[in-house]
Coordinates of N, CA and C and ligand atoms in Angstrom, one line a residue:
M1 N -45.4 23.3 3.7 CA -45.9 22.1 3.0 C -44.7 21.4 2.3
K2 N -43.9 22.3 1.6 CA -42.8 21.7 1.0 C -41.9 20.9 2.0
K3 N -41.7 21.6 3.2 CA -40.9 21.1 4.2 C -41.5 19.7 4.7
A4 N -42.8 19.7 4.9 CA -43.4 18.5 5.4 C -43.2 17.3 4.4
L5 N -43.3 17.7 3.1 CA -43.1 16.6 2.1 C -41.7 16.1 2.1
A6 N -40.8 17.0 2.3 CA -39.4 16.6 2.3 C -39.1 15.7 3.5
V7 N -39.8 16.0 4.6 CA -39.6 15.2 5.8 C -40.1 13.8 5.6
V8 N -41.3 13.7 4.9 CA -41.9 12.4 4.6 C -41.0 11.6 3.7
A9 N -40.5 12.4 2.6 CA -39.7 11.7 1.7 C -38.4 11.1 2.3
L10 N -37.8 12.0 3.2 CA -36.6 11.5 3.9 C -36.9 10.3 4.8
T11 N -38.0 10.4 5.5 CA -38.3 9.3 6.4 C -38.5 8.0 5.6
L12 N -39.2 8.1 4.5 CA -39.4 7.0 3.6 C -38.1 6.4 3.1
C13 N -37.3 7.3 2.7 CA -36.0 6.9 2.2 C -35.2 6.1 3.2
S14 N -35.1 6.7 4.4 CA -34.3 6.0 5.4 C -35.0 4.7 5.8
A15 N -36.3 4.6 5.8 CA -37.0 3.4 6.2 C -36.6 2.3 5.1
L16 N -36.6 2.8 3.9 CA -36.3 1.8 2.8 C -34.9 1.3 2.9
S17 N -34.0 2.3 3.1 CA -32.6 1.9 3.1 C -32.3 0.9 4.3
I18 N -33.0 1.1 5.4 CA -32.9 0.2 6.5 C -33.4 -1.2 6.1
A19 N -34.6 -1.2 5.4 CA -35.1 -2.5 5.0 C -34.2 -3.2 4.0
N20 N -33.5 -2.3 3.2 CA -32.6 -2.9 2.2 C -31.2 -3.3 2.7
A21 N -30.8 -2.7 3.8 CA -29.5 -2.9 4.3 C -29.3 -4.4 4.6
Q22 N -28.3 -5.0 3.9 CA -28.1 -6.4 4.1 C -27.3 -6.6 5.4
T23 N -27.7 -7.6 6.2 CA -26.9 -7.9 7.4 C -26.0 -9.1 7.2
L24 N -24.8 -8.9 7.5 CA -23.8 -9.9 7.3 C -23.6 -10.6 8.6
K25 N -24.0 -11.9 8.7 CA -23.8 -12.7 9.9 C -22.4 -13.3 9.9
V26 N -21.6 -12.8 10.8 CA -20.2 -13.2 10.8 C -19.9 -14.0 12.1
G27 N -19.3 -15.2 11.9 CA -19.0 -16.1 13.0 C -17.6 -15.8 13.5
T28 N -17.4 -15.9 14.8 CA -16.0 -15.8 15.3 C -15.9 -16.8 16.5
E29 N -14.7 -16.8 17.1 CA -14.6 -17.7 18.3 C -13.9 -16.8 19.4
A30 N -14.7 -16.3 20.3 CA -14.2 -15.1 21.1 C -13.4 -15.5 22.4
T31 N -12.4 -16.3 22.2 CA -11.4 -16.5 23.3 C -10.0 -16.4 22.7
F32 N -9.8 -15.5 21.7 CA -8.6 -15.4 21.0 C -8.1 -13.9 21.0
A33 N -7.8 -13.5 22.2 CA -7.4 -12.1 22.4 C -6.0 -11.8 21.8
P34 N -5.8 -10.7 21.2 CA -6.7 -9.5 21.1 C -7.6 -9.5 19.8
F35 N -7.6 -10.6 19.1 CA -8.4 -10.6 17.9 C -9.9 -10.7 18.1
E36 N -10.3 -11.6 19.1 CA -11.7 -11.6 19.5 C -11.8 -12.2 20.9
F37 N -12.5 -11.5 21.7 CA -12.7 -11.9 23.1 C -13.9 -11.1 23.6
T38 N -14.3 -11.4 24.9 CA -15.5 -10.7 25.4 C -15.1 -9.8 26.5
D39 N -15.8 -8.6 26.6 CA -15.5 -7.7 27.7 C -16.4 -8.1 28.9
E40 N -16.3 -7.3 30.0 CA -17.0 -7.7 31.2 C -18.6 -7.8 31.0
K41 N -19.0 -7.1 29.9 CA -20.5 -7.2 29.7 C -20.8 -8.3 28.6
S42 N -19.9 -9.1 28.3 CA -20.0 -10.2 27.3 C -20.2 -9.7 25.9
N43 N -19.8 -8.4 25.6 CA -19.8 -8.0 24.2 C -18.5 -8.6 23.6
I44 N -18.7 -9.0 22.3 CA -17.5 -9.5 21.6 C -16.7 -8.3 21.0
I45 N -15.5 -8.2 21.4 CA -14.6 -7.1 21.0 C -13.3 -7.6 20.5
G46 N -12.5 -6.8 19.9 CA -11.2 -7.2 19.4 C -10.8 -6.6 18.1
F47 N -9.6 -6.8 17.6 CA -9.1 -6.4 16.4 C -10.0 -6.8 15.2
D48 N -10.3 -8.1 15.2 CA -11.1 -8.7 14.1 C -12.5 -8.0 14.0
V49 N -13.1 -7.8 15.2 CA -14.4 -7.2 15.3 C -14.4 -5.8 14.7
D50 N -13.4 -5.1 15.1 CA -13.3 -3.7 14.5 C -13.0 -3.7 13.0
V51 N -12.2 -4.7 12.6 CA -11.9 -4.8 11.1 C -13.2 -5.1 10.3
I52 N -14.0 -6.1 10.8 CA -15.1 -6.5 10.0 C -16.2 -5.4 10.0
K53 N -16.3 -4.7 11.2 CA -17.3 -3.6 11.3 C -16.9 -2.4 10.4
A54 N -15.6 -2.1 10.4 CA -15.1 -1.0 9.5 C -15.4 -1.3 8.1
I55 N -15.1 -2.6 7.7 CA -15.4 -3.0 6.3 C -16.9 -2.9 6.0
G56 N -17.7 -3.4 6.9 CA -19.2 -3.2 6.7 C -19.6 -1.8 6.5
Q57 N -19.0 -0.9 7.3 CA -19.4 0.5 7.2 C -19.0 1.1 5.8
E58 N -17.9 0.7 5.3 CA -17.4 1.2 4.0 C -18.3 0.7 2.9
V59 N -18.8 -0.5 3.0 CA -19.6 -1.1 1.8 C -21.1 -1.2 2.1
G60 N -21.5 -0.6 3.2 CA -23.0 -0.5 3.5 C -23.6 -1.8 3.9
L61 N -22.9 -2.6 4.7 CA -23.4 -3.8 5.2 C -23.5 -3.7 6.7
D62 N -24.6 -4.1 7.3 CA -24.7 -4.2 8.8 C -24.0 -5.5 9.1
V63 N -23.3 -5.5 10.2 CA -22.5 -6.7 10.6 C -23.0 -7.2 12.0
E64 N -23.3 -8.5 12.0 CA -23.7 -9.1 13.3 C -22.7 -10.2 13.6
V65 N -22.0 -10.0 14.7 CA -20.9 -11.0 15.0 C -21.5 -12.0 16.0
V66 N -21.3 -13.3 15.7 CA -21.8 -14.3 16.6 C -20.7 -15.3 17.0
N67 N -20.8 -15.8 18.2 CA -19.7 -16.6 18.8 C -20.0 -18.1 18.6
Q68 N -19.0 -18.8 18.1 CA -19.2 -20.2 17.8 C -17.8 -20.9 18.1
P69 N -17.8 -22.2 18.3 CA -16.6 -22.9 18.4 C -15.7 -22.8 17.1
F70 N -14.4 -22.7 17.3 CA -13.5 -22.5 16.1 C -13.8 -23.5 15.0
D71 N -13.9 -24.8 15.4 CA -14.0 -25.8 14.3 C -15.4 -25.9 13.7
A72 N -16.3 -25.0 14.2 CA -17.7 -24.9 13.6 C -17.7 -23.7 12.6
L73 N -16.7 -22.9 12.5 CA -16.8 -21.7 11.7 C -16.9 -22.0 10.2
I74 N -15.9 -22.8 9.7 CA -15.9 -23.2 8.2 C -17.2 -24.0 7.9
P75 N -17.5 -25.0 8.7 CA -18.8 -25.7 8.4 C -20.0 -24.7 8.4
G76 N -20.0 -23.7 9.3 CA -21.1 -22.7 9.3 C -21.2 -22.0 8.1
V77 N -20.0 -21.6 7.5 CA -20.0 -20.9 6.2 C -20.5 -21.8 5.1
L78 N -20.0 -23.1 5.1 CA -20.3 -24.0 4.1 C -21.8 -24.3 4.0
T79 N -22.5 -24.3 5.2 CA -23.9 -24.6 5.2 C -24.8 -23.3 5.2
S80 N -24.1 -22.2 5.0 CA -24.8 -20.9 4.9 C -25.5 -20.4 6.2
Q81 N -25.1 -21.0 7.3 CA -25.6 -20.5 8.6 C -24.8 -19.2 8.9
L82 N -23.6 -19.1 8.3 CA -22.9 -17.8 8.5 C -22.6 -17.3 7.1
D83 N -22.6 -15.9 7.0 CA -22.2 -15.3 5.7 C -20.7 -15.2 5.6
A84 N -20.0 -15.2 6.7 CA -18.6 -15.1 6.7 C -18.1 -15.5 8.1
A85 N -16.7 -15.6 8.2 CA -16.1 -15.9 9.5 C -14.8 -15.1 9.6
I86 N -14.6 -14.5 10.8 CA -13.3 -13.8 11.0 C -12.9 -14.2 12.4
A87 N -11.8 -14.9 12.5 CA -11.3 -15.4 13.8 C -9.8 -15.7 13.8
G88 N -9.1 -14.8 13.3 CA -7.6 -15.0 13.1 C -7.4 -16.3 12.3
I89 N -8.2 -16.4 11.3 CA -8.2 -17.7 10.5 C -7.0 -17.6 9.5
T90 N -6.1 -18.5 9.6 CA -5.0 -18.6 8.7 C -5.4 -19.0 7.3
I91 N -4.9 -18.4 6.3 CA -5.2 -18.8 4.9 C -4.3 -20.0 4.6
T92 N -4.9 -21.2 4.4 CA -4.1 -22.4 4.1 C -4.7 -23.0 2.8
E93 N -3.8 -23.7 2.1 CA -4.3 -24.3 0.8 C -5.4 -25.3 1.1
E94 N -5.3 -26.0 2.2 CA -6.3 -27.0 2.6 C -7.7 -26.4 2.7
R95 N -7.7 -25.3 3.5 CA -9.0 -24.6 3.7 C -9.5 -23.9 2.4
A96 N -8.6 -23.5 1.6 CA -9.0 -22.7 0.4 C -9.6 -23.7 -0.6
K97 N -9.4 -25.0 -0.4 CA -10.1 -26.0 -1.3 C -11.7 -25.9 -1.0
Q98 N -12.0 -25.6 0.3 CA -13.4 -25.6 0.7 C -14.1 -24.2 0.6
V99 N -13.4 -23.2 1.0 CA -14.0 -21.9 1.1 C -13.1 -20.8 0.4
S100 N -13.7 -19.6 0.2 CA -12.9 -18.5 -0.3 C -12.3 -17.7 0.9
F101 N -11.1 -17.2 0.7 CA -10.5 -16.3 1.6 C -10.5 -14.9 1.0
S102 N -10.7 -13.9 1.9 CA -10.5 -12.5 1.4 C -9.0 -12.3 1.2
D103 N -8.6 -11.1 0.7 CA -7.2 -10.7 0.7 C -6.7 -10.8 2.2
P104 N -5.4 -11.0 2.4 CA -4.9 -11.1 3.7 C -5.1 -9.8 4.5
Y105 N -5.3 -9.8 5.8 CA -5.5 -8.5 6.5 C -4.5 -8.5 7.7
Y106 N -3.8 -9.6 8.0 CA -2.9 -9.6 9.2 C -1.8 -10.7 9.0
K107 N -0.6 -10.3 9.3 CA 0.5 -11.3 9.2 C 0.8 -11.9 10.6
A108 N 0.7 -13.2 10.7 CA 1.0 -13.9 12.0 C 2.0 -15.0 11.8
G109 N 1.9 -16.0 12.7 CA 2.8 -17.2 12.6 C 2.7 -17.9 13.9
I110 N 3.2 -19.2 13.9 CA 3.1 -20.0 15.0 C 4.3 -20.1 15.9
D111 N 4.2 -20.0 17.2 CA 5.3 -20.2 18.1 C 4.9 -21.0 19.3
A112 N 5.8 -21.2 20.2 CA 5.5 -22.1 21.4 C 5.7 -21.3 22.7
I113 N 4.8 -21.7 23.7 CA 5.0 -21.2 25.0 C 5.2 -22.4 25.9
V114 N 6.3 -22.3 26.8 CA 6.6 -23.4 27.7 C 6.5 -22.8 29.1
R115 N 6.6 -23.7 30.1 CA 6.7 -23.2 31.5 C 8.1 -22.6 31.7
K116 N 8.1 -21.5 32.4 CA 9.3 -20.7 32.6 C 10.4 -21.6 33.2
A117 N 10.1 -22.5 34.1 CA 11.1 -23.4 34.7 C 11.8 -24.3 33.6
D118 N 11.1 -24.4 32.5 CA 11.7 -25.3 31.4 C 12.4 -24.5 30.3
A119 N 12.6 -23.3 30.5 CA 13.1 -22.4 29.4 C 14.5 -23.0 28.9
Q120 N 15.3 -23.5 29.8 CA 16.6 -24.0 29.4 C 16.5 -25.3 28.7
K121 N 15.5 -26.1 29.2 CA 15.3 -27.4 28.6 C 14.8 -27.4 27.2
Y122 N 14.0 -26.4 26.9 CA 13.4 -26.2 25.5 C 13.8 -24.9 24.9
P123 N 15.1 -24.8 24.4 CA 15.5 -23.6 23.8 C 14.9 -23.3 22.4
T124 N 14.6 -24.4 21.7 CA 14.1 -24.3 20.3 C 12.8 -25.2 20.1
L125 N 12.2 -24.9 19.0 CA 11.0 -25.8 18.7 C 11.4 -27.2 18.5
D126 N 12.5 -27.4 17.9 CA 13.0 -28.8 17.7 C 13.2 -29.6 19.0
S127 N 13.6 -28.9 20.0 CA 13.8 -29.6 21.3 C 12.5 -30.1 21.9
L128 N 11.4 -29.8 21.3 CA 10.1 -30.3 21.7 C 9.6 -31.6 21.0
K129 N 10.5 -32.2 20.2 CA 10.1 -33.2 19.3 C 9.7 -34.5 20.0
K130 N 10.1 -34.7 21.2 CA 9.6 -35.9 21.9 C 8.6 -35.6 23.0
S131 N 8.1 -34.4 23.0 CA 7.2 -33.9 24.1 C 5.7 -34.0 23.7
R132 N 4.9 -34.1 24.8 CA 3.5 -33.9 24.7 C 3.2 -32.4 24.5
L133 N 2.4 -32.1 23.5 CA 2.1 -30.7 23.2 C 0.6 -30.4 23.2
C134 N 0.3 -29.1 23.5 CA -1.1 -28.7 23.5 C -1.4 -27.7 22.5
A135 N -2.7 -27.7 22.0 CA -3.1 -26.7 21.0 C -4.6 -26.7 21.0
Q136 N -5.1 -25.6 20.3 CA -6.6 -25.5 20.1 C -7.0 -26.4 18.9
I137 N -8.1 -27.1 19.0 CA -8.6 -28.0 18.0 C -8.8 -27.4 16.7
G138 N -8.4 -28.0 15.6 CA -8.7 -27.5 14.2 C -7.8 -26.3 13.8
T139 N -6.8 -26.0 14.6 CA -6.0 -24.8 14.2 C -4.7 -25.2 13.5
T140 N -4.0 -24.2 13.0 CA -2.7 -24.4 12.4 C -1.7 -24.7 13.5
G141 N -1.9 -24.2 14.7 CA -1.1 -24.5 15.8 C -1.1 -26.0 16.1
A142 N -2.3 -26.6 16.0 CA -2.4 -28.1 16.2 C -1.7 -28.8 15.0
D143 N -1.7 -28.3 13.8 CA -1.0 -28.9 12.7 C 0.5 -28.9 12.9
V144 N 1.0 -27.7 13.4 CA 2.4 -27.6 13.7 C 2.8 -28.6 14.8
A145 N 2.0 -28.6 15.8 CA 2.3 -29.5 17.0 C 2.4 -31.0 16.5
N146 N 1.5 -31.3 15.6 CA 1.6 -32.7 15.0 C 2.8 -32.9 14.2
K147 N 3.3 -31.9 13.5 CA 4.5 -32.0 12.7 C 5.7 -32.1 13.7
I148 N 5.7 -31.4 14.8 CA 6.9 -31.4 15.7 C 7.0 -32.7 16.4
S149 N 5.9 -33.1 17.1 CA 6.1 -34.3 17.9 C 5.0 -35.4 17.6
G150 N 3.9 -35.0 17.1 CA 2.8 -36.0 16.8 C 2.1 -36.4 18.1
N151 N 2.5 -35.9 19.2 CA 1.8 -36.3 20.5 C 1.1 -35.0 21.0
V152 N -0.2 -34.9 20.6 CA -0.8 -33.6 20.8 C -2.2 -33.8 21.5
G153 N -2.4 -32.9 22.6 CA -3.7 -32.8 23.2 C -4.4 -31.6 22.6
T154 N -5.7 -31.8 22.1 CA -6.3 -30.6 21.6 C -7.5 -30.2 22.5
Y155 N -7.8 -28.9 22.5 CA -8.8 -28.3 23.4 C -9.7 -27.4 22.6
N156 N -10.9 -27.1 23.1 CA -11.8 -26.3 22.4 C -11.3 -24.8 22.3
T157 N -10.6 -24.4 23.3 CA -10.1 -23.0 23.3 C -8.6 -23.0 23.7
V158 N -7.9 -22.0 23.3 CA -6.5 -21.9 23.6 C -6.3 -21.6 25.1
V159 N -7.3 -21.0 25.7 CA -7.2 -20.7 27.1 C -7.1 -22.1 27.9
E160 N -7.9 -23.1 27.5 CA -7.8 -24.4 28.1 C -6.5 -25.1 27.8
A161 N -5.9 -24.8 26.7 CA -4.6 -25.4 26.4 C -3.5 -24.8 27.3
F162 N -3.6 -23.5 27.6 CA -2.7 -22.8 28.5 C -2.9 -23.4 29.9
M163 N -4.1 -23.7 30.3 CA -4.4 -24.3 31.6 C -3.7 -25.6 31.8
E164 N -3.8 -26.4 30.7 CA -3.2 -27.7 30.7 C -1.7 -27.6 30.8
L165 N -1.1 -26.6 30.2 CA 0.3 -26.4 30.3 C 0.7 -26.1 31.7
K166 N -0.1 -25.3 32.3 CA 0.2 -24.9 33.7 C 0.1 -26.1 34.6
N167 N -0.9 -27.0 34.3 CA -1.1 -28.2 35.2 C -0.2 -29.3 34.8
K168 N 0.8 -29.0 33.9 CA 1.8 -30.0 33.5 C 1.2 -31.2 32.7
G169 N 0.1 -30.9 32.1 CA -0.5 -32.0 31.2 C 0.2 -32.0 29.9
C170 N 1.0 -31.0 29.5 CA 1.8 -31.0 28.3 C 3.0 -30.1 28.6
E171 N 3.9 -30.1 27.6 CA 5.2 -29.3 27.8 C 5.2 -28.0 27.1
A172 N 4.3 -27.8 26.1 CA 4.2 -26.5 25.4 C 2.9 -26.4 24.7
V173 N 2.5 -25.1 24.5 CA 1.3 -24.8 23.7 C 1.8 -24.2 22.4
L174 N 1.3 -24.7 21.3 CA 1.6 -24.2 20.0 C 0.4 -23.4 19.5
N175 N 0.7 -22.1 19.2 CA -0.4 -21.2 18.9 C 0.1 -20.0 18.2
D176 N -0.8 -19.1 17.7 CA -0.4 -17.9 17.0 C 0.4 -17.0 17.9
R177 N 1.5 -16.5 17.4 CA 2.4 -15.7 18.2 C 1.8 -14.4 18.7
P178 N 1.0 -13.6 18.0 CA 0.4 -12.4 18.6 C -0.5 -12.7 19.7
V179 N -1.2 -13.9 19.7 CA -2.1 -14.2 20.8 C -1.3 -14.7 22.0
N180 N -0.2 -15.4 21.7 CA 0.7 -15.9 22.8 C 1.3 -14.6 23.5
L181 N 1.8 -13.7 22.7 CA 2.4 -12.5 23.3 C 1.4 -11.7 24.1
Y182 N 0.2 -11.5 23.6 CA -0.8 -10.8 24.3 C -1.2 -11.4 25.6
F183 N -1.2 -12.8 25.5 CA -1.6 -13.6 26.8 C -0.5 -13.3 27.8
L184 N 0.8 -13.4 27.4 CA 1.9 -13.2 28.4 C 1.8 -11.8 29.0
Q185 N 1.6 -10.8 28.1 CA 1.6 -9.4 28.6 C 0.4 -9.1 29.4
T186 N -0.8 -9.4 29.0 CA -2.0 -9.0 29.7 C -2.3 -9.8 30.9
K187 N -2.0 -11.1 30.9 CA -2.3 -11.9 32.1 C -1.1 -11.9 33.0
N188 N -0.1 -11.1 32.7 CA 1.1 -11.0 33.6 C 1.6 -12.4 34.0
E189 N 1.7 -13.3 33.0 CA 2.0 -14.7 33.3 C 3.5 -14.9 33.5
K190 N 3.9 -14.8 34.7 CA 5.4 -14.9 35.0 C 5.8 -16.4 34.9
D191 N 4.9 -17.3 34.9 CA 5.2 -18.7 34.9 C 5.5 -19.3 33.5
F192 N 5.3 -18.5 32.5 CA 5.4 -18.9 31.1 C 6.6 -18.2 30.4
Y193 N 7.1 -18.9 29.4 CA 8.2 -18.4 28.6 C 7.9 -18.7 27.1
E194 N 8.2 -17.7 26.2 CA 8.0 -17.9 24.8 C 9.3 -18.3 24.2
I195 N 9.3 -19.4 23.5 CA 10.5 -19.8 22.8 C 10.7 -18.8 21.6
P196 N 11.8 -18.2 21.5 CA 11.9 -17.1 20.5 C 12.2 -17.6 19.1
E197 N 11.3 -18.3 18.6 CA 11.5 -18.9 17.2 C 10.1 -19.1 16.6
L198 N 10.0 -18.5 15.4 CA 8.7 -18.6 14.7 C 8.8 -19.8 13.8
Y199 N 7.8 -20.7 13.9 CA 7.8 -21.9 13.0 C 7.6 -21.5 11.6
N200 N 6.7 -20.6 11.3 CA 6.4 -20.2 9.9 C 5.7 -18.9 9.9
G201 N 5.6 -18.2 8.8 CA 4.8 -17.0 8.7 C 3.4 -17.4 8.2
E202 N 2.4 -16.8 8.7 CA 1.0 -17.1 8.2 C 0.3 -15.8 8.0
E203 N -0.8 -15.8 7.2 CA -1.6 -14.6 7.0 C -3.1 -15.0 7.3
Y204 N -3.7 -14.0 7.9 CA -5.2 -14.2 8.2 C -6.0 -13.6 7.1
G205 N -7.1 -14.4 6.8 CA -8.1 -13.9 5.8 C -9.5 -14.1 6.4
I206 N -10.5 -13.4 5.8 CA -11.9 -13.6 6.2 C -12.5 -14.7 5.3
V207 N -13.2 -15.6 5.9 CA -13.7 -16.7 5.2 C -15.1 -16.4 4.7
V208 N -15.3 -16.8 3.4 CA -16.7 -16.6 2.8 C -16.9 -17.9 1.9
S209 N -18.2 -18.2 1.7 CA -18.5 -19.4 0.9 C -18.0 -19.1 -0.6
K210 N -17.6 -20.2 -1.2 CA -17.2 -20.0 -2.6 C -18.4 -19.6 -3.5
Q211 N -19.6 -19.9 -3.1 CA -20.8 -19.5 -3.8 C -21.1 -18.0 -3.7
N212 N -20.5 -17.4 -2.7 CA -20.9 -16.0 -2.3 C -20.0 -15.0 -2.9
K213 N -19.8 -15.0 -4.2 CA -18.8 -14.1 -4.8 C -19.0 -12.6 -4.5
D214 N -20.3 -12.3 -4.5 CA -20.7 -10.9 -4.2 C -20.2 -10.4 -2.9
V215 N -20.4 -11.2 -1.8 CA -20.0 -10.8 -0.5 C -18.4 -10.8 -0.4
L216 N -17.8 -11.7 -1.1 CA -16.3 -11.7 -1.1 C -15.8 -10.4 -1.8
E217 N -16.4 -10.0 -2.9 CA -16.0 -8.8 -3.5 C -16.2 -7.6 -2.7
K218 N -17.3 -7.5 -2.0 CA -17.6 -6.4 -1.1 C -16.6 -6.3 0.0
I219 N -16.3 -7.5 0.6 CA -15.3 -7.5 1.7 C -14.0 -7.1 1.3
N220 N -13.6 -7.6 0.1 CA -12.2 -7.2 -0.4 C -12.2 -5.7 -0.8
S221 N -13.3 -5.1 -1.3 CA -13.2 -3.7 -1.6 C -13.3 -2.9 -0.3
G222 N -14.0 -3.3 0.7 CA -14.0 -2.6 2.0 C -12.6 -2.7 2.6
L223 N -12.0 -3.8 2.5 CA -10.7 -4.0 3.1 C -9.7 -3.1 2.5
K224 N -9.8 -3.0 1.2 CA -8.9 -2.1 0.4 C -9.0 -0.7 0.9
K225 N -10.3 -0.3 1.0 CA -10.6 1.1 1.4 C -10.0 1.4 2.8
I226 N -10.3 0.5 3.8 CA -9.8 0.8 5.1 C -8.3 0.7 5.2
R227 N -7.7 0.0 4.3 CA -6.2 0.0 4.3 C -5.7 1.3 3.8
E228 N -6.4 1.8 2.7 CA -5.9 3.0 2.0 C -6.3 4.3 2.9
N229 N -7.4 4.2 3.6 CA -7.7 5.5 4.3 C -7.2 5.5 5.8
G230 N -6.4 4.5 6.1 CA -5.7 4.5 7.4 C -6.5 3.9 8.6
T231 N -7.7 3.5 8.3 CA -8.5 2.9 9.4 C -7.9 1.6 9.9
L232 N -7.4 0.8 9.0 CA -6.8 -0.5 9.4 C -5.6 -0.3 10.3
A233 N -4.7 0.7 10.0 CA -3.6 1.1 10.8 C -4.0 1.6 12.2
K234 N -5.1 2.3 12.2 CA -5.6 2.8 13.5 C -6.1 1.7 14.4
I235 N -6.8 0.7 13.7 CA -7.3 -0.5 14.5 C -6.1 -1.2 15.0
H236 N -5.1 -1.4 14.2 CA -3.8 -2.1 14.6 C -3.2 -1.4 15.8
E237 N -3.1 -0.1 15.7 CA -2.5 0.7 16.8 C -3.3 0.6 18.1
K238 N -4.7 0.5 18.0 CA -5.5 0.4 19.2 C -5.3 -0.9 19.9
W239 N -5.1 -2.0 19.2 CA -4.9 -3.3 19.8 C -3.5 -3.8 20.1
F240 N -2.5 -3.2 19.3 CA -1.1 -3.7 19.4 C -0.2 -2.6 19.7
N241 N -0.7 -1.3 19.8 CA 0.2 -0.2 20.1 C 1.3 0.1 19.1
T242 N 1.1 -0.5 17.9 CA 2.0 -0.2 16.8 C 1.2 -0.1 15.5
K243 N 1.7 0.6 14.5 CA 0.9 0.8 13.3 C 0.8 -0.4 12.4
E244 N 1.8 -1.3 12.5 CA 1.8 -2.5 11.7 C 2.5 -3.7 12.4
Ligands
LIG301 N1 -4.6 -18.9 13.0 C1 -4.9 -20.2 13.6 C2 -5.7 -21.0 12.6 O1 -6.3 -20.5 11.7 C3 -5.7 -20.1 14.9 C4 -7.0 -19.4 14.8 C5 -7.8 -19.4 16.1 O2 -7.6 -20.2 17.0 N2 -8.8 -18.6 16.2 O3 -5.8 -22.2 12.7

């Protein structure tokens, strides 16, 4: 009898906790490997996906990751269609006027990829100042391209920007260095060359609405925990083969 009661109580408890578990709807843009991309079964995977799920697990939030265009992520958070966004989003002053950022979770920066045949022609970022450049729309890569030459074609995804470079529609793609490197390594792209110069250092943060202080606090406390307990380093090692 006692046992039966305990089972009932346990079942009730878990049913209640499921009902109470808050689901965090998190937007991303899944063409930005290794941070977010899709596997052969169309599951969204990557560094960012592992980070936000590990944070959710620490603070008791279920996480649902949804795919959206990059330039729809901040508007999605502003209109409460998304609770948060994680997509290799650089913390910038401009964006921080509109939304809150979590503590930084990854150090990146912008650099350029050119066609290998042009490696001598474009030894530095400055040598691109009269060139047509390509970038993903709404990104810090596009901002840098505008500063370098002001002659910029923007695309919905960085994959399309790389295609345009290949087709000689532009002379260089300006984009986040870790994504550029991953692209060169995994796609075995012998036709491309990375100019060995970082335009600037940037840091990624998770975007939350300024109204949603509770979620921001939870995300920051989860992030702190996964940094301290080594989970973040493990995720880093999984996707980059290095601890940091
Ligand atoms: N880090 C860049 C930015 O925030 C690019 C992000 C992306 O394309 N997913 O603008």
